[in-house]
Tab-separated table of C-alpha atoms in Angstrom:
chain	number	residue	atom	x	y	z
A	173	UNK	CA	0.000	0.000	0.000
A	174	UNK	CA	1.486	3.345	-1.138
A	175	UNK	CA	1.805	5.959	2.036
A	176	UNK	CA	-0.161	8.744	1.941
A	177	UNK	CA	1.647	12.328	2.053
A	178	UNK	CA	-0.306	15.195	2.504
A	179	UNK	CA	0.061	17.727	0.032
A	180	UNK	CA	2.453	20.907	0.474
A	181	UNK	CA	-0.362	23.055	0.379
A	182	UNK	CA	-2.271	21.032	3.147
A	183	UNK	CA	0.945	20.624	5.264
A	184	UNK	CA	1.964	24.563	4.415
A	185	UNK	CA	-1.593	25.824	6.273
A	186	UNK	CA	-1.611	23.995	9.408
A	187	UNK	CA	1.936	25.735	9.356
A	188	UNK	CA	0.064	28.932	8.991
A	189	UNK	CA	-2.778	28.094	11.653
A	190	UNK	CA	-0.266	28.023	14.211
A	191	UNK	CA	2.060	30.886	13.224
A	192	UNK	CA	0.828	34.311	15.122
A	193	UNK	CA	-1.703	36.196	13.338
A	194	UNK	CA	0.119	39.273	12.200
A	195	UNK	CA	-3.044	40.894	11.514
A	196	UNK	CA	-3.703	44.312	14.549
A	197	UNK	CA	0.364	44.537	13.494
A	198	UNK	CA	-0.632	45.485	9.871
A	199	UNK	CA	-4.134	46.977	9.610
A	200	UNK	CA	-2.983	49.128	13.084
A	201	UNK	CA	-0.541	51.843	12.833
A	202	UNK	CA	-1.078	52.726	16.535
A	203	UNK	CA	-1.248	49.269	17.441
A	204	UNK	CA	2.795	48.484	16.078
A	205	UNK	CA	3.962	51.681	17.333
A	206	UNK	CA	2.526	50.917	21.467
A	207	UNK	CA	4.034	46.944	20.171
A	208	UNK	CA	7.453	48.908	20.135
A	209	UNK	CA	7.125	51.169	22.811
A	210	UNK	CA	6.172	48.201	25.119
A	211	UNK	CA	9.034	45.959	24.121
A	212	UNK	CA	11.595	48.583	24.990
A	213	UNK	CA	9.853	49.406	28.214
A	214	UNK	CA	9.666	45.816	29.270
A	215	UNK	CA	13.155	44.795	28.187
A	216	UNK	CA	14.480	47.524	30.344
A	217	UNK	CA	12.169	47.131	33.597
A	218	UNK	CA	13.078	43.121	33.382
A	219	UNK	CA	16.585	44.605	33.621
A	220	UNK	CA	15.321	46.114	37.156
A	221	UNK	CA	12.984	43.094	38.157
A	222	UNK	CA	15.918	41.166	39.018
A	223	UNK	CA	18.204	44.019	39.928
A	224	UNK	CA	16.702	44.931	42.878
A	225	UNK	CA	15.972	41.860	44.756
A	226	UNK	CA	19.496	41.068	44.199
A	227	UNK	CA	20.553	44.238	45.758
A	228	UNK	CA	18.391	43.701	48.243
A	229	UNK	CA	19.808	40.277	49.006
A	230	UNK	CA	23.604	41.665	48.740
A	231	UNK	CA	22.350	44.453	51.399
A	232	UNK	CA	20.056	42.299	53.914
A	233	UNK	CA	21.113	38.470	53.357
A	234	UNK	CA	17.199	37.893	54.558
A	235	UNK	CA	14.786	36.141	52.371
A	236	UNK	CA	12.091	38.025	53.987
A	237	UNK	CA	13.796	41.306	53.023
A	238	UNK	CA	13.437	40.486	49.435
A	239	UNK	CA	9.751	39.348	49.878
A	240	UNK	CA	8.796	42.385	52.027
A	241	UNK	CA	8.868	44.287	48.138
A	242	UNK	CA	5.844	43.062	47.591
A	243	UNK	CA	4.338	44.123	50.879
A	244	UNK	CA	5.202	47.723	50.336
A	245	UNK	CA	4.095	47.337	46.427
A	246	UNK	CA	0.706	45.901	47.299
A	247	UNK	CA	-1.493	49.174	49.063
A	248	UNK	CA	-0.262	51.714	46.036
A	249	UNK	CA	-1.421	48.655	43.765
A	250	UNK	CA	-4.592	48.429	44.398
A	251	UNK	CA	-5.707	52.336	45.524
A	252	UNK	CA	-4.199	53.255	42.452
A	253	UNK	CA	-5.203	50.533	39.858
A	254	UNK	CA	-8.397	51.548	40.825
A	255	UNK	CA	-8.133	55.153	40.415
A	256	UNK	CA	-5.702	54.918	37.375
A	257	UNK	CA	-9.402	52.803	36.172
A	258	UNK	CA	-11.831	55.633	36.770
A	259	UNK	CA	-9.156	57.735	34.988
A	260	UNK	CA	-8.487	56.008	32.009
A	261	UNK	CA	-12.458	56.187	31.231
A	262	UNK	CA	-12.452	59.651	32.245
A	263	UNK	CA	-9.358	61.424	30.435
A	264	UNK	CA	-7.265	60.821	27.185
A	265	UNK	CA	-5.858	57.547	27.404
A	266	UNK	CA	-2.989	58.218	25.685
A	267	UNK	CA	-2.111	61.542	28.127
A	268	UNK	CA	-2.273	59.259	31.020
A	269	UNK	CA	-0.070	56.596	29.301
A	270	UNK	CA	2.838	59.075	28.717
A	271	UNK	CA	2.590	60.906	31.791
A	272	UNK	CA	2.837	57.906	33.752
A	273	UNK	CA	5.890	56.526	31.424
A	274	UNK	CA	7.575	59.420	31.909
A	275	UNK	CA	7.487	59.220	35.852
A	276	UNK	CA	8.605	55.765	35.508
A	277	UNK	CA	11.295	56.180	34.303
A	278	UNK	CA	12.267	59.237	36.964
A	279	UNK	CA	11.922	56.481	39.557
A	280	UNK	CA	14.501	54.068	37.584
A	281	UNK	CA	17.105	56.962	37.135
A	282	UNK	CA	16.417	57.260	41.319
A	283	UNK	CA	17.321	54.039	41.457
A	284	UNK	CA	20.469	54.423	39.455
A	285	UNK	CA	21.529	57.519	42.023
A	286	UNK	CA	20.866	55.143	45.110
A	287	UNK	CA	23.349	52.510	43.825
A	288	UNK	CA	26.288	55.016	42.925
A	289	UNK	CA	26.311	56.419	46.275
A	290	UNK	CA	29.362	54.904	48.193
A	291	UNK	CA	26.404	52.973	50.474
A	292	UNK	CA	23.377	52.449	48.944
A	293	UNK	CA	20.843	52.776	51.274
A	294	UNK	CA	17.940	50.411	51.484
A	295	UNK	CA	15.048	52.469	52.455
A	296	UNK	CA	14.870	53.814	49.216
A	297	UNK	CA	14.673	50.661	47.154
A	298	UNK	CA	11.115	50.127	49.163
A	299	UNK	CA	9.692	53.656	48.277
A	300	UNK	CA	10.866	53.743	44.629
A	301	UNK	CA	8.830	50.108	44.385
A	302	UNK	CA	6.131	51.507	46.682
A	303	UNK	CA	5.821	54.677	43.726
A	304	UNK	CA	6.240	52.199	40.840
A	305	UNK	CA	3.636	50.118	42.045
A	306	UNK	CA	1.225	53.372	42.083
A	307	UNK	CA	2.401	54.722	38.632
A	308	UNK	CA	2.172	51.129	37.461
A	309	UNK	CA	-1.378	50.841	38.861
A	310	UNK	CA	-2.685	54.718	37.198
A	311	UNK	CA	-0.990	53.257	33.887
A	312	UNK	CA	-1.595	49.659	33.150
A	313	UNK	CA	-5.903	50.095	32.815
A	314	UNK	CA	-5.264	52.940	30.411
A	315	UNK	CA	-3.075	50.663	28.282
A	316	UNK	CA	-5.822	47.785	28.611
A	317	UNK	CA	-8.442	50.246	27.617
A	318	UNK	CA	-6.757	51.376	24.405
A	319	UNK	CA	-6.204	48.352	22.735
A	320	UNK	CA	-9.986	47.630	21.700
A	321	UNK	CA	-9.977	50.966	20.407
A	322	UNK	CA	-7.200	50.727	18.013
A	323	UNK	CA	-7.690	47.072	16.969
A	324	UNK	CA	-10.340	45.975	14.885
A	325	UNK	CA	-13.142	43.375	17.529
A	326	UNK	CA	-12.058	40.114	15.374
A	327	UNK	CA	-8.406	40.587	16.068
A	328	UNK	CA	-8.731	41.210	19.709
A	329	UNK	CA	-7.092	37.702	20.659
A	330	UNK	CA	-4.445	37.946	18.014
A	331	UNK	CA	-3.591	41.728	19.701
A	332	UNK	CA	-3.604	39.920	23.123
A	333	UNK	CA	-1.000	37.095	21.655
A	334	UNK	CA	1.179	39.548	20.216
A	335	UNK	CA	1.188	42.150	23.169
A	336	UNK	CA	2.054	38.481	25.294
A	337	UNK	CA	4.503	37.742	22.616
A	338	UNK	CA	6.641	41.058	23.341
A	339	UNK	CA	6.418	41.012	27.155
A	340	UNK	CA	7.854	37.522	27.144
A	341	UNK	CA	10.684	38.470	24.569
A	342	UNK	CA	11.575	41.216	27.002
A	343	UNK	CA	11.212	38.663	30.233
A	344	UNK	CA	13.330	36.399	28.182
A	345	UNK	CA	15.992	38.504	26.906
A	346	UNK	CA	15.441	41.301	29.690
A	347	UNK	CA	16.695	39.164	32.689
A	348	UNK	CA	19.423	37.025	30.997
A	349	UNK	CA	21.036	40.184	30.017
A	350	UNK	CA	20.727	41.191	33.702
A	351	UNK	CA	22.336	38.212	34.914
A	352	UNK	CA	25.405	38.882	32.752
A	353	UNK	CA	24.864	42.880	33.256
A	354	UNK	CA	25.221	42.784	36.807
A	355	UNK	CA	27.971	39.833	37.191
A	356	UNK	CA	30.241	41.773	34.382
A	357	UNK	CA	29.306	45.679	34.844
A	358	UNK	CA	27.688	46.237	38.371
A	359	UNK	CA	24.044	47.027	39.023
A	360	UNK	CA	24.815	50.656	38.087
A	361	UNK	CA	24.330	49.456	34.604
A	362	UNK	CA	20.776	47.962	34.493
A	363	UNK	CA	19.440	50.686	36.289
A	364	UNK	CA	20.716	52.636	33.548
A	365	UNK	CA	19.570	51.146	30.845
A	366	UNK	CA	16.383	50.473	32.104
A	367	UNK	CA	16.213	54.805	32.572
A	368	UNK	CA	17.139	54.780	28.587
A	369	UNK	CA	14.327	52.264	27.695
A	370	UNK	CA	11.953	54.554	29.028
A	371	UNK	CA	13.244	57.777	27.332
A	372	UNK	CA	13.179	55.642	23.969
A	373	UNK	CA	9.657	54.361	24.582
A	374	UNK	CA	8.338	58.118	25.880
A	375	UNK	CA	9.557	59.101	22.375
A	376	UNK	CA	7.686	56.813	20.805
A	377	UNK	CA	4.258	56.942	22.611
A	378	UNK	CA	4.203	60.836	21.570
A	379	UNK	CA	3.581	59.441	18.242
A	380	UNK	CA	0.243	57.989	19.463
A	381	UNK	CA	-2.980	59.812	18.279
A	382	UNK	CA	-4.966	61.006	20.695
A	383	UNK	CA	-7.672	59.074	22.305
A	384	UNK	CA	-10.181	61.222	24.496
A	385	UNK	CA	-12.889	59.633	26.911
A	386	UNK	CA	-16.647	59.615	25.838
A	387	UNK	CA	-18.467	62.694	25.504
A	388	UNK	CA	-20.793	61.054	28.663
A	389	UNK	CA	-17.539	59.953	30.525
A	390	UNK	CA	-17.790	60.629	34.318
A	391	UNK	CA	-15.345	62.076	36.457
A	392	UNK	CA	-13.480	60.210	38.410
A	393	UNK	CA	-15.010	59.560	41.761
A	394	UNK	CA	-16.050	56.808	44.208
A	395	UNK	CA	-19.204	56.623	42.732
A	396	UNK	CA	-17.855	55.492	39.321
A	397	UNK	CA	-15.847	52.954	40.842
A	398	UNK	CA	-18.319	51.372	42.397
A	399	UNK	CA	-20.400	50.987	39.581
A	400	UNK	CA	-17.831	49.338	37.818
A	401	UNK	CA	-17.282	46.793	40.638
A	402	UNK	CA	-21.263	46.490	40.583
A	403	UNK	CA	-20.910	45.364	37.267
A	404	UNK	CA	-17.338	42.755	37.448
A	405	UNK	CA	-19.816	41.589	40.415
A	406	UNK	CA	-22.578	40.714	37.985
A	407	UNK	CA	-20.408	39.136	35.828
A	408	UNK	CA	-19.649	35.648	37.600
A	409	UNK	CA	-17.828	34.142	34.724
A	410	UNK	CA	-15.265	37.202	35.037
A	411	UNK	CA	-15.253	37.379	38.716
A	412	UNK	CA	-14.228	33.410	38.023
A	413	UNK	CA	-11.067	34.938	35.895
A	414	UNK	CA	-10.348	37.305	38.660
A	415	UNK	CA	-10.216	34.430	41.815
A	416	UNK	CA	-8.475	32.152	39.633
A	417	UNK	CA	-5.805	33.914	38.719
A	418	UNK	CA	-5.211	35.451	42.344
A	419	UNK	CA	-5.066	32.080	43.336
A	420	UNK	CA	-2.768	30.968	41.359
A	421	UNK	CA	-0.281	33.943	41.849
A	422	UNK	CA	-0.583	34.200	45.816
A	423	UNK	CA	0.203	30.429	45.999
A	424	UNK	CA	2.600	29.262	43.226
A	425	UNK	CA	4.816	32.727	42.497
A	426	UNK	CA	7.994	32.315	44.121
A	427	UNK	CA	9.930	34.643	41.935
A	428	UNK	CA	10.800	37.016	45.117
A	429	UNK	CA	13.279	34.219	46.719
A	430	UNK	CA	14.786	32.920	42.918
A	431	UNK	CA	18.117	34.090	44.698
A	432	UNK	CA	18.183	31.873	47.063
A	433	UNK	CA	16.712	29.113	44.948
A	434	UNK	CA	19.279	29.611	42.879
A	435	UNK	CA	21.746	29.379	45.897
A	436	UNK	CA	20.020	26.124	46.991
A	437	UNK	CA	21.050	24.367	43.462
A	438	UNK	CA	24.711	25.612	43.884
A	439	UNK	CA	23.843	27.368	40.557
A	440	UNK	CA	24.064	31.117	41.511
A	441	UNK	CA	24.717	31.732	37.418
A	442	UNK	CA	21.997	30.445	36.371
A	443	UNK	CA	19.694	33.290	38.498
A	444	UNK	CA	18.917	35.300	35.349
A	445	UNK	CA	17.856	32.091	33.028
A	446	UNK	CA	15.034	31.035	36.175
A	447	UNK	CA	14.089	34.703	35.895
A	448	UNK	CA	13.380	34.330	31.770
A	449	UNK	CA	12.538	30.583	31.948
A	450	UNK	CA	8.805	31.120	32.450
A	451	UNK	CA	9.141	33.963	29.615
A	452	UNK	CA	10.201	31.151	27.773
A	453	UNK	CA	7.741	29.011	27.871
A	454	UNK	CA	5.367	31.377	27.538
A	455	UNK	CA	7.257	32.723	24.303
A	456	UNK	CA	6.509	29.000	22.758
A	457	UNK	CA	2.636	29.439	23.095
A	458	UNK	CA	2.528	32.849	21.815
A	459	UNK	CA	4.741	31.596	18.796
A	460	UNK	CA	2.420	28.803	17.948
A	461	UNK	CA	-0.935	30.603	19.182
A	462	UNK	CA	-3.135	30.470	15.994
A	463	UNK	CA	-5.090	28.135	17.592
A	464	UNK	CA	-6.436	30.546	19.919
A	465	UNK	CA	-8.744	32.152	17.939
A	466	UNK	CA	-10.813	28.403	16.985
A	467	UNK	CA	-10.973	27.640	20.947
A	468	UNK	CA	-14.754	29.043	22.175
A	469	UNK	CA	-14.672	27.567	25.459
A	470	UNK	CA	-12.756	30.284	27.426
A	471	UNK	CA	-13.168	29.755	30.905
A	472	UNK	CA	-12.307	25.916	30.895
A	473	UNK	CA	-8.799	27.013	29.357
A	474	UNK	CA	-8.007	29.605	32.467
A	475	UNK	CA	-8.877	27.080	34.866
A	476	UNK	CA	-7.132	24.225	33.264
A	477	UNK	CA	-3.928	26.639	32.659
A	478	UNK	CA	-4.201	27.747	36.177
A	479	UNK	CA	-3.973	24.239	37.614
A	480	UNK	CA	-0.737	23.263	34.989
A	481	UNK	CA	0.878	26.425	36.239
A	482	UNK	CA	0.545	25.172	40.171
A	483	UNK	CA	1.332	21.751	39.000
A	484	UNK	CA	4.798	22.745	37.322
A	485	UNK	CA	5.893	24.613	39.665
A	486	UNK	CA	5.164	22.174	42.346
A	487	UNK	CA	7.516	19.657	40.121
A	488	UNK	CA	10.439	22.772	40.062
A	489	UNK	CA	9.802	22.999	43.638
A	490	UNK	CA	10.813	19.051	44.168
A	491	UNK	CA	13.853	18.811	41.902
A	492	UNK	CA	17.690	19.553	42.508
A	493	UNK	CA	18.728	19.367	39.028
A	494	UNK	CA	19.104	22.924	37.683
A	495	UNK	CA	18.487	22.118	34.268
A	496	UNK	CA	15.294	19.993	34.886
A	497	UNK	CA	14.085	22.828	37.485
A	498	UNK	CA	14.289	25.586	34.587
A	499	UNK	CA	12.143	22.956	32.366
A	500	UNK	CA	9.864	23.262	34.263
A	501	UNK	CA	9.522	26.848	35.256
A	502	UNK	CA	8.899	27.239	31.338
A	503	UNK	CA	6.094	24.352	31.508
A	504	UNK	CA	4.882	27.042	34.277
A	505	UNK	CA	5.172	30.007	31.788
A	506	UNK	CA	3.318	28.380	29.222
A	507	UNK	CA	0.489	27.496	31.274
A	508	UNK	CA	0.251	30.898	32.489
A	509	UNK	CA	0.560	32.237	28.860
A	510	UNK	CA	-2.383	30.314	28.089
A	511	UNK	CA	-4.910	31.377	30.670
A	512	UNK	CA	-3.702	35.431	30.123
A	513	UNK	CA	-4.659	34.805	26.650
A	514	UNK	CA	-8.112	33.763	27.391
A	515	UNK	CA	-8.692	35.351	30.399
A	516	UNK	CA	-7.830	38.936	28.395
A	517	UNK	CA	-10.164	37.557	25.211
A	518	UNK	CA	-12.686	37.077	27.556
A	519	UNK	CA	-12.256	40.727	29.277
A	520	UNK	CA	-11.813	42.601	25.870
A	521	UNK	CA	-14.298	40.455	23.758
A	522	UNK	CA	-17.324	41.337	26.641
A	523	UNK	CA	-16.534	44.252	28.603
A	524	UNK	CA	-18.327	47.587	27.134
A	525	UNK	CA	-15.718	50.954	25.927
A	526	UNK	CA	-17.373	53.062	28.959
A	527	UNK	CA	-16.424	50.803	31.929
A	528	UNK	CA	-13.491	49.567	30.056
A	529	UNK	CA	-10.885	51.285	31.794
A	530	UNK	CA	-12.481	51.180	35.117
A	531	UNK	CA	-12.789	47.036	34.748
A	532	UNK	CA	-9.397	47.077	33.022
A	533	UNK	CA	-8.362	48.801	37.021
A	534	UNK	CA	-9.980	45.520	38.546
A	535	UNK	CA	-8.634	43.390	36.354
A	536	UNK	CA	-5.206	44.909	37.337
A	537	UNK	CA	-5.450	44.109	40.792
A	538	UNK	CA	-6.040	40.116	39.840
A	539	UNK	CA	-3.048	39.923	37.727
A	540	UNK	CA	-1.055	41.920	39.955
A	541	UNK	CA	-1.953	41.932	43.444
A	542	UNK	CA	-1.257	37.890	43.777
A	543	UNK	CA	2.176	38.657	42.689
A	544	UNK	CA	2.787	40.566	45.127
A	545	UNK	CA	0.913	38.712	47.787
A	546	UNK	CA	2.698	36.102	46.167
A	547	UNK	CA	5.964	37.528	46.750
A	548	UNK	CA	5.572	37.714	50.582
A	549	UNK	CA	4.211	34.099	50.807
A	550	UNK	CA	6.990	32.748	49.594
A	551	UNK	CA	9.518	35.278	51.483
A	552	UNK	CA	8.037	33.830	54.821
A	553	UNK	CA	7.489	30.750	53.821
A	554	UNK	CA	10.922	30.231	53.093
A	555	UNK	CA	12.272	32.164	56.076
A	556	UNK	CA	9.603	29.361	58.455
A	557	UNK	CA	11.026	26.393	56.320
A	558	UNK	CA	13.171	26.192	53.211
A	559	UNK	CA	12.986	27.350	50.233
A	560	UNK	CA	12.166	24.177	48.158
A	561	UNK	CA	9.298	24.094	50.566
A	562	UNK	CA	8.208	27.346	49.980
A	563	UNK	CA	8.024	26.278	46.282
A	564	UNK	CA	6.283	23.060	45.881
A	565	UNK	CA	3.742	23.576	48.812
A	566	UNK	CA	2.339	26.772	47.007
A	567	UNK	CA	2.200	24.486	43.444
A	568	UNK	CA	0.156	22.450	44.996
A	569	UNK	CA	-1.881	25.044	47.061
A	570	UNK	CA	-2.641	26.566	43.860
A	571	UNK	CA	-3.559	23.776	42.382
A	572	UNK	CA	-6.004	22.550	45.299
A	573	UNK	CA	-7.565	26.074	45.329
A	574	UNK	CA	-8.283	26.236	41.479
A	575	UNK	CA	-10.629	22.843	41.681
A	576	UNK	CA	-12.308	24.533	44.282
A	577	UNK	CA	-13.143	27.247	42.579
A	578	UNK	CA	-13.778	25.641	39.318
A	579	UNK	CA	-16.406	23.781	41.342
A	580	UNK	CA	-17.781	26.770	42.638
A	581	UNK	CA	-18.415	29.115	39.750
A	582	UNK	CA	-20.830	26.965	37.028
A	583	UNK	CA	-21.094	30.332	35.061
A	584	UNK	CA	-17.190	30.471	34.375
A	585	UNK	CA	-16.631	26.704	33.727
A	586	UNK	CA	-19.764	27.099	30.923
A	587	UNK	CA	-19.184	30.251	29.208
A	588	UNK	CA	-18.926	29.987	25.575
A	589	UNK	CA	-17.807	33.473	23.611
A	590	UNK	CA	-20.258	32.402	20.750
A	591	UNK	CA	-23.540	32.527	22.843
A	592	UNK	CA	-22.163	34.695	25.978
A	593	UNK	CA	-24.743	37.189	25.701
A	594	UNK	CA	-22.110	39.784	26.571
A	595	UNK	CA	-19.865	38.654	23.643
A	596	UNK	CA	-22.738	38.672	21.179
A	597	UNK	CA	-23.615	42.122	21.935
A	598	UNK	CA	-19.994	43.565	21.559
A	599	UNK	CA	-19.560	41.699	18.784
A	600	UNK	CA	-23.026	43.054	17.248
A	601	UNK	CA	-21.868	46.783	18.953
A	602	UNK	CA	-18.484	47.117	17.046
A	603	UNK	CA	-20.070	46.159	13.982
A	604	UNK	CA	-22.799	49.013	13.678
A	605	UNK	CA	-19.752	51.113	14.457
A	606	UNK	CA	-17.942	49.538	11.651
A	607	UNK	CA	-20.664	49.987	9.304
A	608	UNK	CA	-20.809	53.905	10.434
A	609	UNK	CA	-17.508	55.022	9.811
């Protein structure tokens, strides 16, 4: 019997059907100039992300020192991310974005000042993060909110795998450098780089057009933050995206104590690679992601995700080989790339422009508030046992606390973007828009 070959052309589009879809890069100007702007900006703060803890580390020797960042990040976080919210459905988005860009990177050339003094002091590394965290919170809903505006409603998931796609080649590239920065240069010279990323990607968000609030926006007040948690609390299925994903980062994101990890394996070189490793993996679903677009079922894949994230890092926790620990810290990335992807398609494909930015400042505090919770679970759960403890008990915390909640919200485990009724009236929304212009 003769074998069967597909042909070329067959083999040639399921090639294609995994490839990124290029498509917000080339019907978006906007869109491939904030692509650009990000990657710089990410690249350089990755540079930072592992800069400080390690000077932190060199200053304090305490694990709990390192983890006490995330303390001190967490309050700015969340008053912020919920102002920065109200304001990014109340002013011009792309004001707020430079503005904020611009203080950032004042704080990163404060950073660089601290470290040339003859003894750096550590007080200030805690109220530069503590200021970060609140510019970081007033930005990041502004930059969620813009996105469906400059990107057509079909190529909303391919925008989310490609904005993915460039914070993972910065987390990737970004730390690795840092590893060799530091070891070779000093920390002088990450901080200052990171201070030239942001001038570079200040530059380039000038170029953005402008992109004022709704002629019936409200100021920002308590009022208007309240109704928009009024309405993430009607939505169960996203109030399911929200728990989940706290979960999962206050249990199973040990990133604060890598140092000493990294100490514990008698592989202190190979700190910057389990910084990137999860960038990694994360890297190899964006690069194959055009499958994301024919899955409908979106709150089965955060869950699932969720759990493979606790799961992997609960392996990474267990083993003393370096080399199989960084596998598996990419296993971890991957599974986290996943359920960003569609916990953002579910956000952007369902959430209407006027509470946009104000959901965008919830949605803020779930990705980022575990982290940081995160951070100081693992700090004193290592300084209480060990670090390997610290690691695989919070993989399989997370893990145990996704079933539960899995079992717990119906609404999230059933939703389906092609009847959501949400989803089908964006979808019918943007259209009539489309039509219009």
């Amino acid at each position: 019997m003769t074998e069967h070959h597909p042909p070329p052309e067959s083999r040639t589009g399921r090639l294609r059907a995994l490839l990124p879809d290029l498509s917000p890069w080339h019907s978006s100007p906007d869109f491939r100039r904030m692509w650009i702007a990000g990657l710089v900006t990410v690249f350089g703060s990755f540079l930072t992300f592992v800069a400080v803890p390690l000077q932190l580390k060199e200053l304090t020797g305490s694990a709990l020192a390192v983890g006490a960042v995330g303390a001190v990040e967490l309050v700015p976080l969340i008053a912020f991310g919920l102002y920065g919210g109200a304001l990014a459905d109340a002013l011009d988005r792309r004001k707020l974005i430079l503005w904020t860009e611009a203080g950032l990177g004042v704080l990163s050339g404060m950073l660089l000042l601290n470290t040339l003094l003859p003894h750096p002091m550590i007080w200030p590394l805690y109220v530069v993060a503590a200021l970060v965290s609140a510019l970081t919170g007033l930005q990041r809903p502004a930059l969620q909110a813009i996105v469906p505006r400059i990107v057509p409603h079909e190529q909303l998931p391919a925008a989310i795998a490609l904005n993915s796609m460039r914070w993972q080649i910065g987390a990737i590239a970004g730390p690795s450098l840092a590893g060799v920065v530091i070891a070779f240069a000093g920390l002088p010279w990450a901080y200052s780089l990171d201070v030239v990323s942001f001038a570079v990607s200040v530059a380039l968000a000038m170029g953005l057009a402008p992109s004022p609030a709704s002629h019936d926006a409200q100021k920002p007040s308590l009022r208007g933050i309240l109704e928009g948690a009024r309405y993430a609390w009607s939505r169960k299925e996203l109030l399911g995206t929200y728990a989940v994903d706290l979960a999962a980062m206050f249990f199973a994101y040990p990133t604060a104590i890598f140092p000493f990890l990294a100490d514990d394996l008698d592989a202190s070189w190979a700190l910057g690679l389990m910084y990137g490793a999860g960038a990694v993996g994360s890297l190899v679903v964006s690069l194959t992601s055009g499958w994301v677009s024919r899955i409908h079922r979106h709150g089965r894949m955060v869950v699932l995700a969720a759990a493979g994230w606790g799961l992997a890092m609960a392996v990474a926790g267990w083993l003393h080989n370096i080399w199989l620990v960084l596998l598996f810290l990419a296993v971890a990335g991957g599974c986290d790339m996943v359920s960003g992807l569609f916990r953002s398609a579910m956000w952007d494909q369902t959430i209407p422009d006027e509470l946009r930015g104000r959901l965008a400042g919830i949605e803020l505090l779930s990705y980022s508030v575990g982290p940081q919770l995160g951070q100081v679970r693992a700090g004193g759960m290592a300084s209480l046992t060990n670090v390997r403890a610290s690691v695989w008990t919070g993989g399989l915390a997370c893990v145990a606390s996704v079933g539960l909640l899995a079992l717990s919200l119906p609404k999230l485990m059933s939703y389906d973007e092609r009847t959501d009724e949400h989803a089908v009236r964006m979808r019918a929304s943007r259209a009539r828009v489309a039509e219009a212009a």
